[in-house]
mmCIF file of N, CA and C in Angstrom:
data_model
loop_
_atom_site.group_PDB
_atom_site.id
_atom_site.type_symbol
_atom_site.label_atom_id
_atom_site.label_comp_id
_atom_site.label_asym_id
_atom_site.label_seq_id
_atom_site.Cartn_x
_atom_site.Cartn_y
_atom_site.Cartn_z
ATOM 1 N N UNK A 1 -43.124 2.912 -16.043
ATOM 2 C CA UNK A 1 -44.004 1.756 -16.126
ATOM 3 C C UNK A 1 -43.800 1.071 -17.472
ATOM 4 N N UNK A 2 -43.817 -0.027 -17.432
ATOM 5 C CA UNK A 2 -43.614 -1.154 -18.494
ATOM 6 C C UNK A 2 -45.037 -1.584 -19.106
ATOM 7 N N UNK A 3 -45.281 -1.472 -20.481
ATOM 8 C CA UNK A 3 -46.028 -2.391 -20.597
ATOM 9 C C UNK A 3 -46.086 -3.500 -21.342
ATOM 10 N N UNK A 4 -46.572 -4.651 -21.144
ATOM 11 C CA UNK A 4 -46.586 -5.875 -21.738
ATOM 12 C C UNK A 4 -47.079 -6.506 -22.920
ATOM 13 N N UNK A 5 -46.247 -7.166 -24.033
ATOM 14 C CA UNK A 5 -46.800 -7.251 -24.775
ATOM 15 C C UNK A 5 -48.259 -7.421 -25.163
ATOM 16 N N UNK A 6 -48.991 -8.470 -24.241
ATOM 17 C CA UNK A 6 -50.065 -8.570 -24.164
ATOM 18 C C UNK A 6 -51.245 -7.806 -23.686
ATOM 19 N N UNK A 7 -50.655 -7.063 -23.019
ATOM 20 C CA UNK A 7 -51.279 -5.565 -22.455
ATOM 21 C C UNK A 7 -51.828 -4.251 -23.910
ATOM 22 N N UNK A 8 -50.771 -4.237 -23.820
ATOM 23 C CA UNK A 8 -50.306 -3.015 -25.168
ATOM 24 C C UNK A 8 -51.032 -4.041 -26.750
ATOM 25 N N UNK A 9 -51.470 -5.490 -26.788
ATOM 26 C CA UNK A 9 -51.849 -6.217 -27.913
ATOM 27 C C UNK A 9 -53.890 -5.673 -27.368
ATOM 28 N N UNK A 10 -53.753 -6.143 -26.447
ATOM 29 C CA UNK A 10 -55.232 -5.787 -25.631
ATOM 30 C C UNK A 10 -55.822 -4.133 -26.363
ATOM 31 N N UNK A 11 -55.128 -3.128 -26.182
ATOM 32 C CA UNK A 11 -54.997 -1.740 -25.636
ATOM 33 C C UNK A 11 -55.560 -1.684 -27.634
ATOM 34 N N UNK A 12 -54.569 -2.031 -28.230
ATOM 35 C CA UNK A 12 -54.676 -1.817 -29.951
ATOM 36 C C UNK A 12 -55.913 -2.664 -30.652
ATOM 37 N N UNK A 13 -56.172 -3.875 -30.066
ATOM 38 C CA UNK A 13 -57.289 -4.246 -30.071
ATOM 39 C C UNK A 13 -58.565 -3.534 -29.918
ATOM 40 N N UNK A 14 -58.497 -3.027 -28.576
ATOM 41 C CA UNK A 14 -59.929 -2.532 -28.449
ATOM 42 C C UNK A 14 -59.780 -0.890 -29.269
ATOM 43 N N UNK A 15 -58.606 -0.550 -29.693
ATOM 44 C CA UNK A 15 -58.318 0.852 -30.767
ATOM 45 C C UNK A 15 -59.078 0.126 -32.242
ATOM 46 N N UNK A 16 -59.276 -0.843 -32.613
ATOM 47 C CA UNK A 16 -59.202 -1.365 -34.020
ATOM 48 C C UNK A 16 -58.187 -1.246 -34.581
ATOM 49 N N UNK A 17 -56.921 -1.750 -34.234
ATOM 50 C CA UNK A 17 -55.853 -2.325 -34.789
ATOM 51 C C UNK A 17 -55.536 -3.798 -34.879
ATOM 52 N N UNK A 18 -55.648 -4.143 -35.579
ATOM 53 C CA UNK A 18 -55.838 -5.981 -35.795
ATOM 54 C C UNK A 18 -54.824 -6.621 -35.392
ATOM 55 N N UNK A 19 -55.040 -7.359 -34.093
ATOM 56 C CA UNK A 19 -53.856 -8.144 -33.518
ATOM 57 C C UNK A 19 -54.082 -9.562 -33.421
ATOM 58 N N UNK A 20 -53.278 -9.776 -33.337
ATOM 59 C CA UNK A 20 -53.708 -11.838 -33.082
ATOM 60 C C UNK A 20 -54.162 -11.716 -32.115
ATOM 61 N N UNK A 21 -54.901 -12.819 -32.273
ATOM 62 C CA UNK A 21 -56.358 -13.562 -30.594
ATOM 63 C C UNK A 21 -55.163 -14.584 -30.109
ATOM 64 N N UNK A 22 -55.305 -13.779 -28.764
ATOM 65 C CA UNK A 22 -54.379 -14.210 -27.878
ATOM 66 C C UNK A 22 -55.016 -14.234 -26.096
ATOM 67 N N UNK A 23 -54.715 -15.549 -25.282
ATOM 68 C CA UNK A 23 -54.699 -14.618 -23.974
ATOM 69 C C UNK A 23 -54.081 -15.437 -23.125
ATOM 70 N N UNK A 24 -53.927 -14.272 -21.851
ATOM 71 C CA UNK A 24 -52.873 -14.557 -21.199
ATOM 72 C C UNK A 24 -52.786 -15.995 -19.773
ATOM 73 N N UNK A 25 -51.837 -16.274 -19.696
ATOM 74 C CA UNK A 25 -51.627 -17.787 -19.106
ATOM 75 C C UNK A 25 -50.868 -17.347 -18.097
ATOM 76 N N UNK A 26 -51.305 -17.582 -16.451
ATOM 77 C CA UNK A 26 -50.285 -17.623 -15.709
ATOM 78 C C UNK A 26 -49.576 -19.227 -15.208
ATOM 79 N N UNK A 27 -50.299 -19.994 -15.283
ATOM 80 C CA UNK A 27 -49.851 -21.275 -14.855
ATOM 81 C C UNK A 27 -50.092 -22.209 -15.638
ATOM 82 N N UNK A 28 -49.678 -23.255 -15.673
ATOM 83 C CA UNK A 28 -49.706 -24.816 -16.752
ATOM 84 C C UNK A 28 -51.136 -25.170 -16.095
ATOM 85 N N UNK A 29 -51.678 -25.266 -14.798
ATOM 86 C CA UNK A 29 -52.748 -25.614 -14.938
ATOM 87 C C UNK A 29 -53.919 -24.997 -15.116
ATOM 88 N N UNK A 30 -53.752 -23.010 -15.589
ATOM 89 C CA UNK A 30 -54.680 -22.520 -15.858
ATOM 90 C C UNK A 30 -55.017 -22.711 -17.146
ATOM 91 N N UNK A 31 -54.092 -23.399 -17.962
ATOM 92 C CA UNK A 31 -54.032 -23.433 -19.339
ATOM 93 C C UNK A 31 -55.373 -24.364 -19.607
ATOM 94 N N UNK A 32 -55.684 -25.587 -18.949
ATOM 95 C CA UNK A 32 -56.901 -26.114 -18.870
ATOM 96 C C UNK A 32 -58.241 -25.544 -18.990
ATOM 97 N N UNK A 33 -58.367 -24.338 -18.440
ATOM 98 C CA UNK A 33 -59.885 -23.214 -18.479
ATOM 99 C C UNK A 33 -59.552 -22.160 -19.316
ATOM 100 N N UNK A 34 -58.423 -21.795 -19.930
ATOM 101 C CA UNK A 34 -58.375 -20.803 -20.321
ATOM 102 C C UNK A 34 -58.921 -21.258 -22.057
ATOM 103 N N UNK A 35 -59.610 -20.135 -22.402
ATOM 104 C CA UNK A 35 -60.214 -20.113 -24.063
ATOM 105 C C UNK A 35 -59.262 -19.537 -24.728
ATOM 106 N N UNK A 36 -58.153 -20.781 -25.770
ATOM 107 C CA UNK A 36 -57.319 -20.452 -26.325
ATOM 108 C C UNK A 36 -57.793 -20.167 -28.011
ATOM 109 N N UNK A 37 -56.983 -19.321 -28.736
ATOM 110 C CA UNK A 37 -57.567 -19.116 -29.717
ATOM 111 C C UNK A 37 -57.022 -19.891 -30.521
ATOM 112 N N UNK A 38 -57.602 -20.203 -32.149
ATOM 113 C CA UNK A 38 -57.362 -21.048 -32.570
ATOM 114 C C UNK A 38 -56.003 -21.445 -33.316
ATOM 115 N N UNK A 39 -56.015 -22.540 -33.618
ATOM 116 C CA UNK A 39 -54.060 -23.097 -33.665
ATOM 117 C C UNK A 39 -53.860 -22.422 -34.792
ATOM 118 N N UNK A 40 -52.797 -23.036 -35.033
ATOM 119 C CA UNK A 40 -51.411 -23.010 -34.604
ATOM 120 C C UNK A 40 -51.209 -22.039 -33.910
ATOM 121 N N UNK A 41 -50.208 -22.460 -32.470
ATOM 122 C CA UNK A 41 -49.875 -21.513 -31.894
ATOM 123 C C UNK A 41 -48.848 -21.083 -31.659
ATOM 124 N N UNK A 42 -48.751 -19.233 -30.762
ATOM 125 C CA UNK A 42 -47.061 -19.007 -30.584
ATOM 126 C C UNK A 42 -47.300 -18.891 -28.890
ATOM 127 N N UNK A 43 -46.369 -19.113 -28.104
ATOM 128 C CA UNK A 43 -46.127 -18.774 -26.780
ATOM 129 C C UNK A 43 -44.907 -17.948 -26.249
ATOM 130 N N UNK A 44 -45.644 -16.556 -25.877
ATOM 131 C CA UNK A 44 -44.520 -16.019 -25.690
ATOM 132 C C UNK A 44 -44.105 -15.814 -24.562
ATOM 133 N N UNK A 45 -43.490 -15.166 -23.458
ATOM 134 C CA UNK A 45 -43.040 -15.064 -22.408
ATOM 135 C C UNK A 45 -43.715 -13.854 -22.236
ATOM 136 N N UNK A 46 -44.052 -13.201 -20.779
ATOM 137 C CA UNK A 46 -44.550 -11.805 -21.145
ATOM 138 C C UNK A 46 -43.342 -10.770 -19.552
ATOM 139 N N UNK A 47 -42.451 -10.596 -20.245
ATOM 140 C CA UNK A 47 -41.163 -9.752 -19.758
ATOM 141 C C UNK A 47 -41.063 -8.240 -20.372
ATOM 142 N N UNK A 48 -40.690 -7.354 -19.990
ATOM 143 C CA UNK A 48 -40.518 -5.870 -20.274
ATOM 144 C C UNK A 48 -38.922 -5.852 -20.919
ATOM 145 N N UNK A 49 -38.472 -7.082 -21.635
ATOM 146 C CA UNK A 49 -36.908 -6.842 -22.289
ATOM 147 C C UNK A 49 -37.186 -7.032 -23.487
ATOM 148 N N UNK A 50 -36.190 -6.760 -24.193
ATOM 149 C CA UNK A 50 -36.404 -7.768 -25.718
ATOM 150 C C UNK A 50 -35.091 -8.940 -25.788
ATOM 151 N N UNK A 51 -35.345 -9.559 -26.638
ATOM 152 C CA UNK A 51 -34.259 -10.478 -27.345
ATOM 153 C C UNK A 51 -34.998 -11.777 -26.809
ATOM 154 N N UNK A 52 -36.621 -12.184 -26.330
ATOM 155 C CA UNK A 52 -36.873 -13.167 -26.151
ATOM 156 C C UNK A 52 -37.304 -14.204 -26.938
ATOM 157 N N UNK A 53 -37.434 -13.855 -28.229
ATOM 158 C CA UNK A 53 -36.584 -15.391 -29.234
ATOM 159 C C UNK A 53 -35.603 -15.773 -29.629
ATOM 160 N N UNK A 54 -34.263 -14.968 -29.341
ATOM 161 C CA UNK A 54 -32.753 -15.403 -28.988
ATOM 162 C C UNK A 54 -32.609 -16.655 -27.971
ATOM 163 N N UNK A 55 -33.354 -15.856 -26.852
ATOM 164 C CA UNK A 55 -32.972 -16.562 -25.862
ATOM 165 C C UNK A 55 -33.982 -17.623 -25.129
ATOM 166 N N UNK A 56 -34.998 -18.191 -26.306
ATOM 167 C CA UNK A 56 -35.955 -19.183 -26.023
ATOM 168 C C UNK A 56 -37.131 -18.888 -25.413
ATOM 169 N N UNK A 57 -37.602 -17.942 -25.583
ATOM 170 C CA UNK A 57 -38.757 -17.204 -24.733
ATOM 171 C C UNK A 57 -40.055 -16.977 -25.419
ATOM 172 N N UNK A 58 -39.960 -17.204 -26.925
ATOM 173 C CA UNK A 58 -41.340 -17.578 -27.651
ATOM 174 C C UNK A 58 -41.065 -18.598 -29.011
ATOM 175 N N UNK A 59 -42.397 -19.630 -28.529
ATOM 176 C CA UNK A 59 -41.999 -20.858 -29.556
ATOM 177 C C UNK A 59 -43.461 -21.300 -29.957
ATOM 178 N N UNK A 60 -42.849 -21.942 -30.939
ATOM 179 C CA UNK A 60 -43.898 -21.942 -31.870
ATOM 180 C C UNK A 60 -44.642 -23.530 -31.431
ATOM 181 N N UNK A 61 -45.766 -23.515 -32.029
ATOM 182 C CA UNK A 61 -46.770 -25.248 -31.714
ATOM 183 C C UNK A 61 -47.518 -25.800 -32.170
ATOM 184 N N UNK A 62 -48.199 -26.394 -33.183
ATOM 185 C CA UNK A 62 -49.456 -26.679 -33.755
ATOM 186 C C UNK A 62 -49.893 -27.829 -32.855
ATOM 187 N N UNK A 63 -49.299 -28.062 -31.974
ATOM 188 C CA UNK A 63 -50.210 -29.507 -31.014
ATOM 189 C C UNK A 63 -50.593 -28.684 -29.673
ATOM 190 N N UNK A 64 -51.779 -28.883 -29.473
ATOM 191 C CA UNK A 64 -52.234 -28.373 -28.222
ATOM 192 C C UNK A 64 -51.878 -29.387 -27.204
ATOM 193 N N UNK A 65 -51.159 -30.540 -27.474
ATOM 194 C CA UNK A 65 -50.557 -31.548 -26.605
ATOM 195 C C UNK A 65 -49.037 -31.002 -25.786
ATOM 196 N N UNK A 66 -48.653 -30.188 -26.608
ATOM 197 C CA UNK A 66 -47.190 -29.057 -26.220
ATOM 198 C C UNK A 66 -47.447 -28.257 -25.596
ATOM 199 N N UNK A 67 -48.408 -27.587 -25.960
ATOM 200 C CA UNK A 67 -48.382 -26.428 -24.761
ATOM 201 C C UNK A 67 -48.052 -26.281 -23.214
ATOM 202 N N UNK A 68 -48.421 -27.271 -22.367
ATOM 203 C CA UNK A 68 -48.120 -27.375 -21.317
ATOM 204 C C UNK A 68 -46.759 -27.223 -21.397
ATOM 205 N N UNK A 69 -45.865 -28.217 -21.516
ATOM 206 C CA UNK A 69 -44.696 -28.238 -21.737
ATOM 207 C C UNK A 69 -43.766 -27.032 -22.404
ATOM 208 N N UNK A 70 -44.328 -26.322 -22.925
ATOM 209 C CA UNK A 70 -43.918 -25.326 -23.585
ATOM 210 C C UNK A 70 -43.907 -24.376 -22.622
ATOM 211 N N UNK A 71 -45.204 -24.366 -21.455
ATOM 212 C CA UNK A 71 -45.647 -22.818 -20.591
ATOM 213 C C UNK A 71 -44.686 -23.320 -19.214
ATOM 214 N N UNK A 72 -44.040 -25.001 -19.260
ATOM 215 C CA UNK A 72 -43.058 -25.207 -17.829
ATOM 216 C C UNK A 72 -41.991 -24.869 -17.900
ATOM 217 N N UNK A 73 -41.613 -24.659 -19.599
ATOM 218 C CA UNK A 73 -40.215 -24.228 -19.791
ATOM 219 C C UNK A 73 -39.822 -22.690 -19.919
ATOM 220 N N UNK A 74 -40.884 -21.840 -19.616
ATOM 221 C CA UNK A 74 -40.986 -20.361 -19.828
ATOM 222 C C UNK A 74 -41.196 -19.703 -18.087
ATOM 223 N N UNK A 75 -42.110 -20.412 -17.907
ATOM 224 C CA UNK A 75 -43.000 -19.484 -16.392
ATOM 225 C C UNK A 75 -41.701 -19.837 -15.030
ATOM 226 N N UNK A 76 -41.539 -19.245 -14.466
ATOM 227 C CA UNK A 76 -40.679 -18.881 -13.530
ATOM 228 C C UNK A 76 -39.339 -18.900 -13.625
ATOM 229 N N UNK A 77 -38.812 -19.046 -14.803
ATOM 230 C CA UNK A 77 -37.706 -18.700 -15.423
ATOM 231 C C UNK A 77 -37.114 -17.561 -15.783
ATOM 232 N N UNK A 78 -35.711 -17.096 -15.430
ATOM 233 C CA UNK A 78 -35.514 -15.348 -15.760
ATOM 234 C C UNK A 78 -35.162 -15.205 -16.867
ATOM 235 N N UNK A 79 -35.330 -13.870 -17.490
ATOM 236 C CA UNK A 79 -34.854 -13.225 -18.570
ATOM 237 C C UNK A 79 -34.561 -11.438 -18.229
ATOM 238 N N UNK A 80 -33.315 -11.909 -18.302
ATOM 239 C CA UNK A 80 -32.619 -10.380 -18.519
ATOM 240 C C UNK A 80 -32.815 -9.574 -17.153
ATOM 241 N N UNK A 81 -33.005 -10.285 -16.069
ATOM 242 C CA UNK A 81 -33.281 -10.188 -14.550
ATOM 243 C C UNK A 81 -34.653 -9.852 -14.836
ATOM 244 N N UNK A 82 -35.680 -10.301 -15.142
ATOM 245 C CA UNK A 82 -37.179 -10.444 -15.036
ATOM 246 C C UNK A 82 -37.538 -12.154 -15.003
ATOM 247 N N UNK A 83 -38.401 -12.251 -14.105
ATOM 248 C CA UNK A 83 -39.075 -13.207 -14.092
ATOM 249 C C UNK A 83 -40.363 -13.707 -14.650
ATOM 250 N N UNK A 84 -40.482 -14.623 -15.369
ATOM 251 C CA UNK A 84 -41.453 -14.548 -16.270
ATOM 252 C C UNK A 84 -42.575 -15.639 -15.235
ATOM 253 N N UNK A 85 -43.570 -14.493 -15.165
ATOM 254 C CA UNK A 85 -44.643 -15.038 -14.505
ATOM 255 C C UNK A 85 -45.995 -15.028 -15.162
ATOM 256 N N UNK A 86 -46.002 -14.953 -16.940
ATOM 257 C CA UNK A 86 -47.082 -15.306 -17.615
ATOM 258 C C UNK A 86 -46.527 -15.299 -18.838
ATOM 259 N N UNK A 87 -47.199 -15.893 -19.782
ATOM 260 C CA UNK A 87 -47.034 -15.974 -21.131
ATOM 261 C C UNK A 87 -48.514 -15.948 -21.924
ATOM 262 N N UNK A 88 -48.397 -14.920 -22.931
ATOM 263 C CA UNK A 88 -48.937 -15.045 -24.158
ATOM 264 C C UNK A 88 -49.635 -16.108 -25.181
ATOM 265 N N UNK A 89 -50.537 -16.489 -25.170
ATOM 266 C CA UNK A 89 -50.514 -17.891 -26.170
ATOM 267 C C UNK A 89 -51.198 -17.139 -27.162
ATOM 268 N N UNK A 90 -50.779 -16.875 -28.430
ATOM 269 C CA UNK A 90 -51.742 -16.538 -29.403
ATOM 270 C C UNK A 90 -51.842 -17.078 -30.811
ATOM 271 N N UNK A 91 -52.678 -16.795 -31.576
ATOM 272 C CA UNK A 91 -53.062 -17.416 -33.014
ATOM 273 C C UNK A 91 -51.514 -17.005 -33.887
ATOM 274 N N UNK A 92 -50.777 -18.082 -34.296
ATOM 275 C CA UNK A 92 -49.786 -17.786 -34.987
ATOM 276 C C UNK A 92 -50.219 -17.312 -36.267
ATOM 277 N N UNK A 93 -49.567 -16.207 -37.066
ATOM 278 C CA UNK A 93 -49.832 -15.776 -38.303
ATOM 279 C C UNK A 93 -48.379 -15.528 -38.803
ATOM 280 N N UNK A 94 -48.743 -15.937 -40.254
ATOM 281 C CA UNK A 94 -47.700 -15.759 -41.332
ATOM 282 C C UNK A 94 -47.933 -14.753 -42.228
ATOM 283 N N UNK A 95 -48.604 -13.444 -41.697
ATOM 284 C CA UNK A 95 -48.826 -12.474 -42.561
ATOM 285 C C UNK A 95 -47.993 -11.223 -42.458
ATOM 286 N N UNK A 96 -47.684 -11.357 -44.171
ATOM 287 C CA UNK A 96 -46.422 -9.895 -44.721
ATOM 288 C C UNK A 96 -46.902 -8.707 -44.235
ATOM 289 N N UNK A 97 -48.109 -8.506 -43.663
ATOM 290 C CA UNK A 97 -48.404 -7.152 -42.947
ATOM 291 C C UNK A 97 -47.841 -6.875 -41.628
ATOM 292 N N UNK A 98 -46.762 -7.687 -40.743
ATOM 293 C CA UNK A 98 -46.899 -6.977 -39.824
ATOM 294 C C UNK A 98 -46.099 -5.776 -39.786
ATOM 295 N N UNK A 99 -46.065 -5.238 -38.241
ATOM 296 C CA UNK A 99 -45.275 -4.094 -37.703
ATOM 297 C C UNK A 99 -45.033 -4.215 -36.643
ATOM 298 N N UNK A 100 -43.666 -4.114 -35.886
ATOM 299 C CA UNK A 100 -43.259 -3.997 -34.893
ATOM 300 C C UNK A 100 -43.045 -2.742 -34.432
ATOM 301 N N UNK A 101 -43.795 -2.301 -33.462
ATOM 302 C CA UNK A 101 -44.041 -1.037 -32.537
ATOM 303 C C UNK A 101 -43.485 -1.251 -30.946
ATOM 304 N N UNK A 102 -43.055 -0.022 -31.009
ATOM 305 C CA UNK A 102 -42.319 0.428 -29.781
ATOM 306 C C UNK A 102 -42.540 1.948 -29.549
ATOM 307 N N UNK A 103 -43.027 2.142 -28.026
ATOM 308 C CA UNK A 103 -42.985 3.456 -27.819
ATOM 309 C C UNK A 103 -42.099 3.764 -26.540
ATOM 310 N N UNK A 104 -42.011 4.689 -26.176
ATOM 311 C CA UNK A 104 -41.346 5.662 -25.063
ATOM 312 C C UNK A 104 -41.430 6.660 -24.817
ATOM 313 N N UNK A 105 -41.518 7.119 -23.118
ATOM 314 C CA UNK A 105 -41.432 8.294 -22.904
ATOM 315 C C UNK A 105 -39.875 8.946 -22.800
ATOM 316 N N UNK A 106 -39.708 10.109 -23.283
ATOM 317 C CA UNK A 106 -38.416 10.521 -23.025
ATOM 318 C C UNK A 106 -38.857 11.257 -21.859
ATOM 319 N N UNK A 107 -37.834 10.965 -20.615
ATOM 320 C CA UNK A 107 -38.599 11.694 -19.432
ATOM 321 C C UNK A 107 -37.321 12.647 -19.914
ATOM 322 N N UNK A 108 -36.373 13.284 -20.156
ATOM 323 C CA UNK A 108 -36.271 14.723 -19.646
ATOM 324 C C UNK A 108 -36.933 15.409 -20.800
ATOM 325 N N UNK A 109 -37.857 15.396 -21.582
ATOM 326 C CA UNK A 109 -39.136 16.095 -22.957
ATOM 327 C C UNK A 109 -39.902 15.878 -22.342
ATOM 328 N N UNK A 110 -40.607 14.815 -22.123
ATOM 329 C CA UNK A 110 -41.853 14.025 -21.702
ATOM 330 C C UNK A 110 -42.521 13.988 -23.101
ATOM 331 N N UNK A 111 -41.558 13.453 -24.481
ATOM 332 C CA UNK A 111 -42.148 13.489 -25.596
ATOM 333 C C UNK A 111 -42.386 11.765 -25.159
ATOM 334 N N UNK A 112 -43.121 11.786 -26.293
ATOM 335 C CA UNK A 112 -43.595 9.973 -26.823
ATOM 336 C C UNK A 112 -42.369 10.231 -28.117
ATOM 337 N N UNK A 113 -41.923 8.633 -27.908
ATOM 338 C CA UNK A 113 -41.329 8.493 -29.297
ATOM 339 C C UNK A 113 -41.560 6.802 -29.829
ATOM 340 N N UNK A 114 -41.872 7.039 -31.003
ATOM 341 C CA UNK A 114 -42.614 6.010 -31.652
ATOM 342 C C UNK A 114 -41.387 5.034 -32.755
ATOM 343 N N UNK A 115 -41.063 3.702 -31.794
ATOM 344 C CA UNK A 115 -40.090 3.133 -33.278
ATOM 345 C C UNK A 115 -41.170 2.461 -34.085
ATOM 346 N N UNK A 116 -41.221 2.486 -35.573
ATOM 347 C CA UNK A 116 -41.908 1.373 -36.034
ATOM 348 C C UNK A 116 -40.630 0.587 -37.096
ATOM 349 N N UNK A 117 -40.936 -0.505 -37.518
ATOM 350 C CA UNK A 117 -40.428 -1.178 -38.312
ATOM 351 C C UNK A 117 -40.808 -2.341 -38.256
ATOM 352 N N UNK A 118 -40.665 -2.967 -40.598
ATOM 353 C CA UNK A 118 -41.361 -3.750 -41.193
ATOM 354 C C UNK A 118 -40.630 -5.079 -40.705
ATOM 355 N N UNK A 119 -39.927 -5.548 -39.956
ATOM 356 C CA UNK A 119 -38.931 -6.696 -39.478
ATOM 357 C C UNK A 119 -38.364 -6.532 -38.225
ATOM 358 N N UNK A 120 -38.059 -7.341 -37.236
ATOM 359 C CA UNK A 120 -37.452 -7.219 -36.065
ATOM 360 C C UNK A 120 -38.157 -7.794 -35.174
ATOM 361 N N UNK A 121 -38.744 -6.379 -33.931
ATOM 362 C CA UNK A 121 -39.359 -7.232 -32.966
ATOM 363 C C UNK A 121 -38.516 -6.943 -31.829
ATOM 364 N N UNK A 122 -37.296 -6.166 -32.002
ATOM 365 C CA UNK A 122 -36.058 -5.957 -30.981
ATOM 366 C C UNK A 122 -36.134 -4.475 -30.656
#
């Protein structure tokens, strides 16, 4: 089982781990009701691969006039044979604290293994 960035952002949230206010978008016209958090924003794609700011899959916005346009050029579009059928919109931050986390099960251990690192995202 995969989980999604926004899933796994949810999950650390309600742990008290401080994540950007974010939520999730399935369509350009849910974007209308949905309570976005406040700007500037990032939109990401929400796929189980990585390399999706290589390959155009989270972008940045300070006009809430873009967004739409931003969520037509992401949502039913593939990446890496996944189809992206929601995206992420969350509070962009420019803070030197983050961490990029990654876990896994090793199924023949059934250990957890934990990547962290101060840069990346891959």
């Amino acid at each position: 089982m995969y989980l999604l960035e926004h899933d796994a952002k949810t999950l650390l949230g309600a742990a008290g781990v401080p994540v950007p206010t974010g939520c999730l978008v399935e369509s350009v016209d849910a974007l209308a009701v949905s309570a976005l958090p406040p700007g500037p924003w990032v939109v990401k794609a929400q796929v189980p691969v990585g390399g999706r700011g290589k390959a155009g899959f989270v972008k940045m916005t300070e006009s809430r006039e873009e967004l739409p346009g931003l969520l037509a050029s992401m949502l039913g579009k593939t990446h890496r044979g996944h189809v992206v059928e929601s995206c992420r919109i969350e509070s962009s931050r420019s803070a030197p604290n983050e961490v990029y986390l990654g876990f896994m099960l090793a199924p023949e251990t059934g250990e957890v293994r934990v990547l962290a690192a101060a840069s990346g995202g891959v």
